[in-house]
Short mmCIF file of C-alpha atoms in Angstrom, two decimals:
data_model
loop_
_atom_site.label_atom_id
_atom_site.label_comp_id
_atom_site.label_asym_id
_atom_site.label_seq_id
_atom_site.Cartn_x
_atom_site.Cartn_y
_atom_site.Cartn_z
CA MET A 1 0.00 0.00 0.00
CA ASN A 2 1.06 3.51 -0.81
CA VAL A 3 -0.76 5.27 1.96
CA PRO A 4 1.79 6.74 4.32
CA LYS A 5 1.65 5.43 7.85
CA SER A 6 1.77 8.98 9.10
CA GLU A 7 0.51 9.90 12.54
CA ASN A 8 -0.79 13.15 11.10
CA ILE A 9 -3.93 11.85 9.45
CA SER A 10 -6.86 13.37 11.23
CA ARG A 11 -10.37 14.53 10.52
CA VAL A 12 -8.99 17.97 9.74
CA GLN A 13 -9.76 18.76 6.11
CA LEU A 14 -6.68 19.90 4.27
CA GLN A 15 -7.96 21.23 0.98
CA VAL A 16 -5.66 20.96 -1.99
CA THR A 17 -5.08 24.45 -3.34
CA ARG A 18 -5.25 25.47 -6.98
CA ALA A 19 -1.55 26.27 -6.86
CA GLN A 20 -0.78 22.69 -5.80
CA ARG A 21 -2.78 21.24 -8.69
CA GLU A 22 -1.07 23.66 -11.06
CA GLY A 23 2.28 22.66 -9.64
CA ALA A 24 1.59 18.97 -10.25
CA LEU A 25 0.65 19.80 -13.84
CA GLY A 26 3.46 22.26 -14.49
CA GLN A 27 1.13 24.91 -15.88
CA ARG A 28 -1.54 27.36 -14.79
CA GLY A 29 -5.27 26.92 -15.19
CA VAL A 30 -6.92 29.18 -17.75
CA THR A 31 -10.02 29.51 -19.86
CA VAL A 32 -9.34 30.29 -23.52
CA TRP A 33 -12.68 31.31 -24.96
CA PHE A 34 -13.02 31.24 -28.75
CA THR A 35 -15.99 33.28 -30.01
CA GLY A 36 -17.07 34.01 -33.57
CA LEU A 37 -19.52 33.21 -36.35
CA SER A 38 -20.29 29.66 -37.37
CA ALA A 39 -17.52 28.56 -39.79
CA SER A 40 -15.19 31.35 -38.64
CA GLY A 41 -12.59 28.73 -37.65
CA LYS A 42 -13.00 28.49 -33.85
CA SER A 43 -12.85 24.71 -33.52
CA THR A 44 -10.04 24.31 -36.02
CA ILE A 45 -7.83 26.67 -34.03
CA ALA A 46 -8.87 25.30 -30.61
CA THR A 47 -8.24 21.72 -31.76
CA ARG A 48 -4.82 22.56 -33.13
CA VAL A 49 -3.76 24.40 -29.96
CA ASP A 50 -5.02 21.45 -27.91
CA GLN A 51 -3.06 19.02 -30.07
CA LEU A 52 0.22 20.94 -29.93
CA LEU A 53 0.07 21.48 -26.17
CA THR A 54 -1.01 17.91 -25.36
CA GLU A 55 1.84 16.52 -27.47
CA ARG A 56 4.14 18.51 -25.22
CA GLY A 57 2.63 17.10 -22.05
CA ARG A 58 0.36 19.98 -21.15
CA HIS A 59 -3.11 19.20 -19.81
CA CYS A 60 -5.87 20.69 -21.95
CA TYR A 61 -9.50 20.03 -22.63
CA VAL A 62 -11.80 21.30 -25.36
CA LEU A 63 -15.37 22.26 -24.51
CA ASP A 64 -17.46 22.37 -27.65
CA GLY A 65 -20.84 21.48 -29.08
CA ASP A 66 -19.91 17.82 -29.36
CA ASN A 67 -19.39 17.24 -25.66
CA ILE A 68 -21.74 19.91 -24.25
CA ARG A 69 -24.81 20.20 -26.43
CA PHE A 70 -25.46 16.43 -26.31
CA GLY A 71 -24.64 16.12 -22.62
CA LEU A 72 -24.79 18.79 -19.93
CA ASN A 73 -26.90 21.14 -22.06
CA ARG A 74 -29.08 18.64 -23.87
CA ASP A 75 -32.14 20.24 -22.23
CA LEU A 76 -31.45 23.61 -23.89
CA GLY A 77 -32.52 24.98 -27.27
CA PHE A 78 -31.67 28.18 -29.12
CA SER A 79 -34.07 30.74 -27.63
CA PRO A 80 -32.34 33.80 -26.14
CA GLU A 81 -32.96 32.44 -22.59
CA ASP A 82 -31.57 29.03 -23.49
CA ARG A 83 -28.56 30.57 -25.25
CA ASN A 84 -27.89 32.55 -22.11
CA GLU A 85 -28.20 29.49 -19.85
CA ASN A 86 -26.06 27.50 -22.33
CA ILE A 87 -23.19 29.96 -22.03
CA ARG A 88 -23.67 30.38 -18.27
CA ARG A 89 -23.25 26.65 -17.69
CA ILE A 90 -20.29 26.37 -20.06
CA GLY A 91 -18.69 29.30 -18.25
CA GLU A 92 -19.17 27.55 -14.90
CA VAL A 93 -17.69 24.31 -16.24
CA ALA A 94 -14.73 26.14 -17.79
CA LYS A 95 -14.17 27.77 -14.42
CA LEU A 96 -14.08 24.36 -12.72
CA PHE A 97 -11.52 23.13 -15.26
CA GLY A 98 -9.45 26.25 -14.75
CA ASP A 99 -9.66 25.80 -10.98
CA ALA A 100 -8.38 22.24 -11.51
CA GLY A 101 -5.34 23.70 -13.32
CA THR A 102 -6.44 22.65 -16.80
CA ILE A 103 -6.07 24.75 -19.95
CA SER A 104 -9.66 24.69 -21.17
CA LEU A 105 -10.40 25.70 -24.73
CA SER A 106 -14.05 26.67 -25.21
CA SER A 107 -15.33 26.84 -28.73
CA PHE A 108 -18.83 28.26 -29.04
CA ILE A 109 -20.35 31.00 -31.20
CA SER A 110 -21.37 32.74 -27.93
CA PRO A 111 -22.86 35.66 -29.88
CA TYR A 112 -24.03 37.89 -27.01
CA LYS A 113 -21.55 40.23 -25.41
CA GLY A 114 -23.44 40.23 -22.10
CA ASP A 115 -23.19 36.44 -21.78
CA ARG A 116 -19.45 36.46 -22.46
CA ASP A 117 -18.91 39.31 -20.03
CA GLU A 118 -20.71 37.30 -17.33
CA VAL A 119 -18.31 34.42 -17.90
CA ARG A 120 -15.39 36.82 -17.71
CA ALA A 121 -16.69 38.28 -14.44
CA LEU A 122 -17.13 34.76 -13.03
CA HIS A 123 -13.47 34.03 -13.76
CA GLU A 124 -12.21 37.33 -12.42
CA ALA A 125 -14.11 36.77 -9.16
CA ALA A 126 -12.33 33.41 -8.86
CA ASN A 127 -8.96 34.96 -9.72
CA LEU A 128 -8.77 32.89 -12.88
CA LYS A 129 -7.39 34.10 -16.21
CA PHE A 130 -9.98 34.46 -18.98
CA VAL A 131 -8.64 34.84 -22.52
CA GLU A 132 -11.23 35.92 -25.05
CA VAL A 133 -10.21 35.06 -28.60
CA PHE A 134 -12.23 36.80 -31.28
CA VAL A 135 -12.20 34.46 -34.28
CA ASP A 136 -13.14 37.01 -36.85
CA CYS A 137 -13.98 36.84 -40.54
CA PRO A 138 -16.57 38.65 -42.65
CA LEU A 139 -20.00 37.04 -42.79
CA ALA A 140 -19.54 36.62 -46.54
CA THR A 141 -16.43 34.52 -45.97
CA ALA A 142 -18.11 32.32 -43.36
CA GLU A 143 -21.08 31.92 -45.66
CA GLU A 144 -18.84 30.97 -48.55
CA ARG A 145 -17.08 28.30 -46.43
CA ASP A 146 -20.36 26.93 -45.02
CA PRO A 147 -18.92 23.43 -44.42
CA LYS A 148 -22.15 22.03 -42.98
CA GLY A 149 -24.53 23.91 -45.30
CA LEU A 150 -26.05 25.72 -42.31
CA TYR A 151 -25.95 29.22 -43.80
CA LYS A 152 -27.70 27.94 -46.90
CA LYS A 153 -30.46 26.46 -44.73
CA ALA A 154 -30.70 29.64 -42.67
CA ARG A 155 -31.00 31.77 -45.82
CA ALA A 156 -33.73 29.41 -47.02
CA GLY A 157 -35.55 29.88 -43.71
CA GLU A 158 -35.09 26.22 -42.73
CA ILE A 159 -33.11 27.19 -39.60
CA LYS A 160 -34.37 30.03 -37.44
CA ASN A 161 -32.36 32.31 -35.12
CA PHE A 162 -29.12 31.63 -36.94
CA THR A 163 -26.29 33.90 -35.85
CA GLY A 164 -25.35 36.39 -38.57
CA ILE A 165 -28.55 35.79 -40.55
CA ASP A 166 -31.55 36.43 -38.30
CA ASP A 167 -29.81 36.58 -34.91
CA PRO A 168 -27.10 39.11 -34.05
CA TYR A 169 -23.42 38.47 -33.45
CA GLU A 170 -22.09 41.03 -30.99
CA ALA A 171 -18.35 41.31 -31.63
CA PRO A 172 -15.96 41.60 -28.66
CA GLU A 173 -14.71 45.13 -28.12
CA ASN A 174 -11.49 44.33 -26.27
CA PRO A 175 -10.65 40.67 -26.83
CA GLU A 176 -7.29 39.49 -25.54
CA ILE A 177 -6.58 38.05 -28.99
CA HIS A 178 -8.10 39.06 -32.33
CA LEU A 179 -7.63 36.67 -35.24
CA ARG A 180 -8.69 37.53 -38.78
CA THR A 181 -9.09 34.06 -40.24
CA ASP A 182 -9.71 35.39 -43.74
CA GLN A 183 -6.27 37.04 -43.70
CA MET A 184 -4.07 34.78 -41.54
CA SER A 185 -2.75 31.25 -41.83
CA LEU A 186 -3.79 28.64 -39.28
CA GLU A 187 -0.14 28.38 -38.18
CA ASP A 188 -0.03 32.08 -37.36
CA GLU A 189 -3.37 32.00 -35.56
CA VAL A 190 -2.26 29.07 -33.40
CA ALA A 191 1.12 30.71 -32.79
CA LEU A 192 -0.55 33.89 -31.48
CA VAL A 193 -2.62 31.89 -28.97
CA ILE A 194 0.36 29.87 -27.74
CA GLU A 195 2.54 33.00 -27.55
CA TYR A 196 -0.10 34.63 -25.40
CA LEU A 197 -0.11 31.67 -23.00
CA LEU A 198 3.67 31.78 -22.78
CA GLU A 199 3.79 35.54 -22.25
CA HIS A 200 1.21 35.30 -19.46
CA ASP A 201 3.00 32.48 -17.70
CA ILE A 202 0.23 29.92 -18.25
CA ILE A 203 2.75 27.60 -19.85
CA ARG A 204 6.53 27.86 -19.75
CA GLU A 205 8.86 27.39 -22.66
CA LYS A 206 10.90 24.80 -20.86
CA TYR A 207 7.90 22.50 -20.64
CA LEU A 208 7.41 22.70 -24.36
CA THR A 209 10.49 20.73 -25.27
CA ARG A 210 10.05 17.22 -26.55
CA GLU A 211 12.57 14.77 -27.97
CA SER A 212 12.10 15.81 -31.59
CA ASP A 213 12.52 19.47 -30.65
CA LYS A 214 15.73 18.67 -28.78
CA ASP A 215 17.08 16.98 -31.88
CA GLN A 216 16.19 20.01 -33.95
CA ASP A 217 17.78 22.30 -31.39
CA ALA A 218 20.92 20.17 -31.47
CA SER A 219 21.01 20.32 -35.27
CA ALA A 220 20.44 24.06 -35.21
CA ALA A 221 23.27 24.52 -32.72
CA ALA A 222 25.65 22.29 -34.68
CA MET B 1 8.06 30.36 -30.78
CA ASN B 2 7.33 26.78 -30.04
CA VAL B 3 5.00 26.08 -32.89
CA PRO B 4 6.67 23.53 -35.12
CA LYS B 5 7.44 24.65 -38.62
CA SER B 6 5.85 21.51 -39.95
CA GLU B 7 4.44 21.35 -43.46
CA ASN B 8 1.66 19.09 -42.15
CA ILE B 9 -0.54 21.72 -40.58
CA SER B 10 -3.79 21.78 -42.47
CA ARG B 11 -7.46 22.40 -41.87
CA VAL B 12 -7.88 18.70 -41.08
CA GLN B 13 -9.05 18.40 -37.48
CA LEU B 14 -6.89 15.98 -35.55
CA GLN B 15 -8.76 15.43 -32.30
CA VAL B 16 -6.71 14.61 -29.26
CA THR B 17 -7.87 11.26 -27.91
CA ARG B 18 -8.64 10.48 -24.29
CA ALA B 19 -5.73 8.05 -24.30
CA GLN B 20 -3.34 10.85 -25.30
CA ARG B 21 -4.54 13.07 -22.46
CA GLU B 22 -4.23 10.17 -20.05
CA GLY B 23 -0.75 9.47 -21.35
CA ALA B 24 0.33 13.06 -20.74
CA LEU B 25 -1.01 12.80 -17.19
CA GLY B 26 0.32 9.31 -16.46
CA GLN B 27 -3.03 8.08 -15.17
CA ARG B 28 -6.49 7.14 -16.37
CA GLY B 29 -9.61 9.27 -16.12
CA VAL B 30 -12.20 8.06 -13.62
CA THR B 31 -15.18 9.24 -11.62
CA VAL B 32 -15.07 8.25 -7.96
CA TRP B 33 -18.56 8.91 -6.64
CA PHE B 34 -18.96 9.18 -2.87
CA THR B 35 -22.58 8.75 -1.73
CA GLY B 36 -24.00 8.66 1.78
CA LEU B 37 -25.89 10.53 4.47
CA SER B 38 -24.97 14.04 5.50
CA ALA B 39 -22.08 13.73 8.02
CA SER B 40 -21.27 10.18 6.92
CA GLY B 41 -17.72 11.28 6.04
CA LYS B 42 -17.83 11.64 2.25
CA SER B 43 -15.94 14.91 1.94
CA THR B 44 -13.36 14.00 4.56
CA ILE B 45 -12.43 10.85 2.63
CA ALA B 46 -12.58 12.52 -0.81
CA THR B 47 -10.42 15.41 0.39
CA ARG B 48 -7.81 13.09 1.87
CA VAL B 49 -7.62 10.92 -1.28
CA ASP B 50 -7.30 14.11 -3.33
CA GLN B 51 -4.51 15.38 -1.11
CA LEU B 52 -2.48 12.13 -1.13
CA LEU B 53 -2.73 11.70 -4.89
CA THR B 54 -2.02 15.35 -5.71
CA GLU B 55 1.08 15.28 -3.49
CA ARG B 56 2.30 12.43 -5.67
CA GLY B 57 1.71 14.37 -8.89
CA ARG B 58 -1.60 12.85 -9.89
CA HIS B 59 -4.26 15.13 -11.34
CA CYS B 60 -7.47 15.12 -9.31
CA TYR B 61 -10.42 17.41 -8.76
CA VAL B 62 -13.13 17.37 -6.12
CA LEU B 63 -16.70 18.18 -7.12
CA ASP B 64 -18.73 19.08 -4.06
CA GLY B 65 -21.35 21.44 -2.74
CA ASP B 66 -18.84 24.24 -2.41
CA ASN B 67 -17.98 24.48 -6.08
CA ILE B 68 -21.25 23.20 -7.61
CA ARG B 69 -24.17 24.40 -5.52
CA PHE B 70 -23.00 28.02 -5.64
CA GLY B 71 -22.00 27.87 -9.29
CA LEU B 72 -23.28 25.57 -12.01
CA ASN B 73 -26.32 24.49 -9.99
CA ARG B 74 -27.16 27.71 -8.22
CA ASP B 75 -30.55 27.72 -9.99
CA LEU B 76 -31.55 24.42 -8.34
CA GLY B 77 -33.26 23.74 -5.01
CA PHE B 78 -34.07 20.52 -3.15
CA SER B 79 -37.31 19.36 -4.75
CA PRO B 80 -37.16 15.82 -6.21
CA GLU B 81 -36.94 17.28 -9.75
CA ASP B 82 -34.17 19.67 -8.77
CA ARG B 83 -32.27 16.94 -6.93
CA ASN B 84 -32.49 14.83 -10.07
CA GLU B 85 -31.25 17.68 -12.29
CA ASN B 86 -28.53 18.47 -9.73
CA ILE B 87 -27.12 14.95 -9.94
CA ARG B 88 -27.59 14.76 -13.71
CA ARG B 89 -25.47 17.88 -14.24
CA ILE B 90 -22.81 16.78 -11.77
CA GLY B 91 -22.70 13.42 -13.55
CA GLU B 92 -22.19 15.17 -16.89
CA VAL B 93 -19.43 17.36 -15.47
CA ALA B 94 -17.72 14.37 -13.83
CA LYS B 95 -17.85 12.63 -17.20
CA LEU B 96 -16.13 15.60 -18.86
CA PHE B 97 -13.37 15.53 -16.23
CA GLY B 98 -12.97 11.78 -16.70
CA ASP B 99 -12.81 12.27 -20.45
CA ALA B 100 -10.06 14.83 -19.85
CA GLY B 101 -8.10 12.14 -17.95
CA THR B 102 -8.72 13.61 -14.51
CA ILE B 103 -9.48 11.60 -11.36
CA SER B 104 -12.65 13.34 -10.26
CA LEU B 105 -13.92 12.83 -6.73
CA SER B 106 -17.61 13.65 -6.41
CA SER B 107 -18.95 14.15 -2.92
CA PHE B 108 -22.73 14.52 -2.77
CA ILE B 109 -25.42 12.81 -0.69
CA SER B 110 -27.03 11.70 -4.01
CA PRO B 111 -29.77 9.84 -2.14
CA TYR B 112 -31.73 8.37 -5.05
CA LYS B 113 -30.56 5.11 -6.60
CA GLY B 114 -32.13 5.96 -9.97
CA ASP B 115 -30.14 9.20 -10.25
CA ARG B 116 -26.85 7.46 -9.43
CA ASP B 117 -27.60 4.67 -11.88
CA GLU B 118 -28.18 7.26 -14.61
CA VAL B 119 -24.73 8.71 -13.93
CA ARG B 120 -23.24 5.21 -14.03
CA ALA B 121 -24.97 4.50 -17.36
CA LEU B 122 -23.67 7.81 -18.75
CA HIS B 123 -20.12 6.77 -17.89
CA GLU B 124 -20.48 3.24 -19.21
CA ALA B 125 -21.80 4.59 -22.52
CA ALA B 126 -18.65 6.74 -22.72
CA ASN B 127 -16.42 3.81 -21.78
CA LEU B 128 -15.39 5.60 -18.59
CA LYS B 129 -14.85 3.93 -15.22
CA PHE B 130 -17.40 4.83 -12.53
CA VAL B 131 -16.52 3.89 -8.96
CA GLU B 132 -19.41 4.15 -6.54
CA VAL B 133 -18.24 4.48 -2.95
CA PHE B 134 -20.93 3.90 -0.36
CA VAL B 135 -19.92 6.00 2.65
CA ASP B 136 -22.03 4.20 5.17
CA CYS B 137 -22.82 4.77 8.82
CA PRO B 138 -26.03 4.40 10.82
CA LEU B 139 -28.31 7.42 10.84
CA ALA B 140 -27.86 7.61 14.61
CA THR B 141 -24.09 8.03 14.17
CA ALA B 142 -24.48 10.72 11.51
CA GLU B 143 -27.00 12.48 13.71
CA GLU B 144 -24.68 12.31 16.68
CA ARG B 145 -21.82 13.84 14.67
CA ASP B 146 -24.03 16.55 13.12
CA PRO B 147 -21.10 18.99 12.62
CA LYS B 148 -23.26 21.69 11.05
CA GLY B 149 -26.31 21.19 13.26
CA LEU B 150 -28.40 20.24 10.23
CA TYR B 151 -29.99 17.12 11.70
CA LYS B 152 -31.05 19.10 14.72
CA LYS B 153 -32.72 21.66 12.47
CA ALA B 154 -34.35 18.93 10.38
CA ARG B 155 -35.73 17.23 13.51
CA ALA B 156 -37.07 20.60 14.62
CA GLY B 157 -38.78 20.98 11.23
CA GLU B 158 -36.63 23.99 10.32
CA ILE B 159 -35.23 22.18 7.26
CA LYS B 160 -37.59 20.22 5.03
CA ASN B 161 -36.79 17.26 2.76
CA PHE B 162 -33.67 16.38 4.71
CA THR B 163 -32.18 13.03 3.71
CA GLY B 164 -32.61 10.43 6.44
CA ILE B 165 -35.21 12.47 8.31
CA ASP B 166 -38.09 13.28 5.96
CA ASP B 167 -36.52 12.31 2.62
CA PRO B 168 -35.27 8.79 1.83
CA TYR B 169 -31.69 7.64 1.38
CA GLU B 170 -31.61 4.72 -1.04
CA ALA B 171 -28.45 2.75 -0.27
CA PRO B 172 -26.35 1.36 -3.15
CA GLU B 173 -26.87 -2.37 -3.66
CA ASN B 174 -23.60 -3.15 -5.39
CA PRO B 175 -21.17 -0.31 -4.78
CA GLU B 176 -17.59 -0.83 -5.94
CA ILE B 177 -16.43 0.15 -2.45
CA HIS B 178 -18.36 -0.01 0.82
CA LEU B 179 -16.94 1.92 3.76
CA ARG B 180 -18.38 1.68 7.26
CA THR B 181 -17.20 4.95 8.72
CA ASP B 182 -18.49 4.10 12.20
CA GLN B 183 -16.21 1.05 12.26
CA MET B 184 -13.14 2.00 10.21
CA SER B 185 -10.34 4.52 10.57
CA LEU B 186 -9.94 7.29 8.01
CA GLU B 187 -6.56 5.81 7.04
CA ASP B 188 -8.17 2.47 6.20
CA GLU B 189 -11.01 4.08 4.28
CA VAL B 190 -8.59 6.12 2.19
CA ALA B 191 -6.35 3.10 1.68
CA LEU B 192 -9.25 1.05 0.27
CA VAL B 193 -10.06 3.75 -2.28
CA ILE B 194 -6.44 4.15 -3.38
CA GLU B 195 -5.94 0.36 -3.54
CA TYR B 196 -8.99 0.13 -5.78
CA LEU B 197 -7.53 2.74 -8.16
CA LEU B 198 -4.22 0.88 -8.24
CA GLU B 199 -5.84 -2.51 -8.81
CA HIS B 200 -7.90 -1.13 -11.67
CA ASP B 201 -4.96 0.51 -13.37
CA ILE B 202 -6.25 4.07 -12.88
CA ILE B 203 -3.00 4.96 -11.18
CA ARG B 204 0.23 2.98 -11.14
CA GLU B 205 2.41 2.32 -8.17
CA LYS B 206 5.47 3.70 -9.90
CA TYR B 207 3.85 7.11 -10.18
CA LEU B 208 3.22 7.18 -6.45
CA THR B 209 6.85 7.45 -5.46
CA ARG B 210 8.13 10.74 -4.18
CA GLU B 211 11.45 11.69 -2.67
CA SER B 212 10.42 11.09 0.95
CA ASP B 213 9.01 7.65 0.01
CA LYS B 214 12.30 6.75 -1.71
CA ASP B 215 14.19 7.66 1.44
CA GLN B 216 11.83 5.53 3.50
CA ASP B 217 12.18 2.66 1.02
CA ALA B 218 15.97 2.97 1.22
CA SER B 219 15.86 2.91 5.03
CA ALA B 220 13.52 -0.06 4.98
CA ALA B 221 15.82 -1.94 2.59
CA ALA B 222 18.93 -1.09 4.60
#
C-alpha cells in the first residue's frame, strides 16, 4: 500500500489548493474562450492548440458542441434564454476546469456580449485568467465556407435564429486576442494563442520541449 | 516560438484522444462517486484521497457542494426534480473531467438510486470507469456527529426534505467500495479507495513514489 503510515492523518480537512494542482501539472489553469460566427474557424484553431500542447505534455480540454450540447446542455434549445443558460453553464464548467489547473479551450459562437462578459466576471471573481479570442472573418467569408450547409439552410428559412442571418453576433470590443481568419494562416493563428499563454506564464517554454525538438535544437546549434 | 514549422498543418481536425490526455497525465480518467448521508464522512475521505494523490503528482479534482451548488447548480433547489437535475449535471461534469483524464472525486449525498444509476450508465456509454463508494454509517451516528447542526434543524422541522429524516436515502446495492465509517479509521477508508484505483490501473504504483518515500524505502531496505 502507498498510503503513508503517518501519525498526522486526522479529521482535519486539508484542501488541496489550486496552486498545488497547477504545480503537479506544471502549468496554470486558464479559460481560452473562442468566439465568432459559425464557420469562422474556432474549432479548427482550438483543436490545433489542444493538439500541440497535449503533445508537449500539457493538460488541456476542449469544450465544444460535441461534448456539451449532447450532454450537460441537452435540455437547452436556441431561444435567447436558453442561449444565455447554455453559455452560463459552459462558463461555470470552464471555471471548474481552470480551478483544476487545466487549460480549457471553449469553442462556441457565444454571440451575445453580455453572456461572455458574465463568464469573464465569473473568472475574475475566482482569480482565474480568462482569454477571449475573437475568431473574426466577414460574414460573406463564413457563408462561402459553409462546411455544414447551415448558412444555406438559414437563408432558405429552414433554420431560425441563426447567428449572422436572423440573430445578431455582438463582436468583442477588447478581446485578448483578435484573429482575422480570412487574412491569416492557421499556423499564425495558433502561434498567437500559444505565444499569449507563454507571455502570461500559463505555460513555460521549458515544458514545451520534446525529444524531436531537442534533436532540432541540437542540429540548429551544430 | 514553439509552434513547429511543420508542413503538415492543415485544416484537417486531428482530435486529441482520451488516451493521449491520459498518457500526458500518467493516469487514467475516472469518476469516484462518494454517496451517503450528511455527516457520513464523504468529503473527509474525498479530500484526503485528493490530497495524497495530488502530493504524488496525480491530477485530481473534487466536485462538491462548495464548487457546484453556488456555481453551475445555483438555480436548483431541493425538490425531487431539482435533486435529479442536480445529480444529472454533476454526472455530466464528472464525465467531462474523466474524459479529460482527470481523477474526479464527487462528494454529494445523491440519495436516489435511480439518479446514481443514470450517472453510471452515462459513464459506461462513454467507456469511462465509474466507482461508486458507499460511505455508510447508521443514521444515529451521523445524527450524533451533526457537525453543522443540520440534523437538529431537520428534527425541529426547520429544514424540510432532509435526507434520512423526511426524505429517503436509497443505499447502493452493489457499490464498488463499501466503507463503514463508524467502524473504520480514516486511514483504512482512504487506503481502500487508493488500492482500488491501483488494482484497476487508474493509477500505477510507480507514479506514487516521491522523494520522501524513496528515502523511507531505502531505510527499509537497509
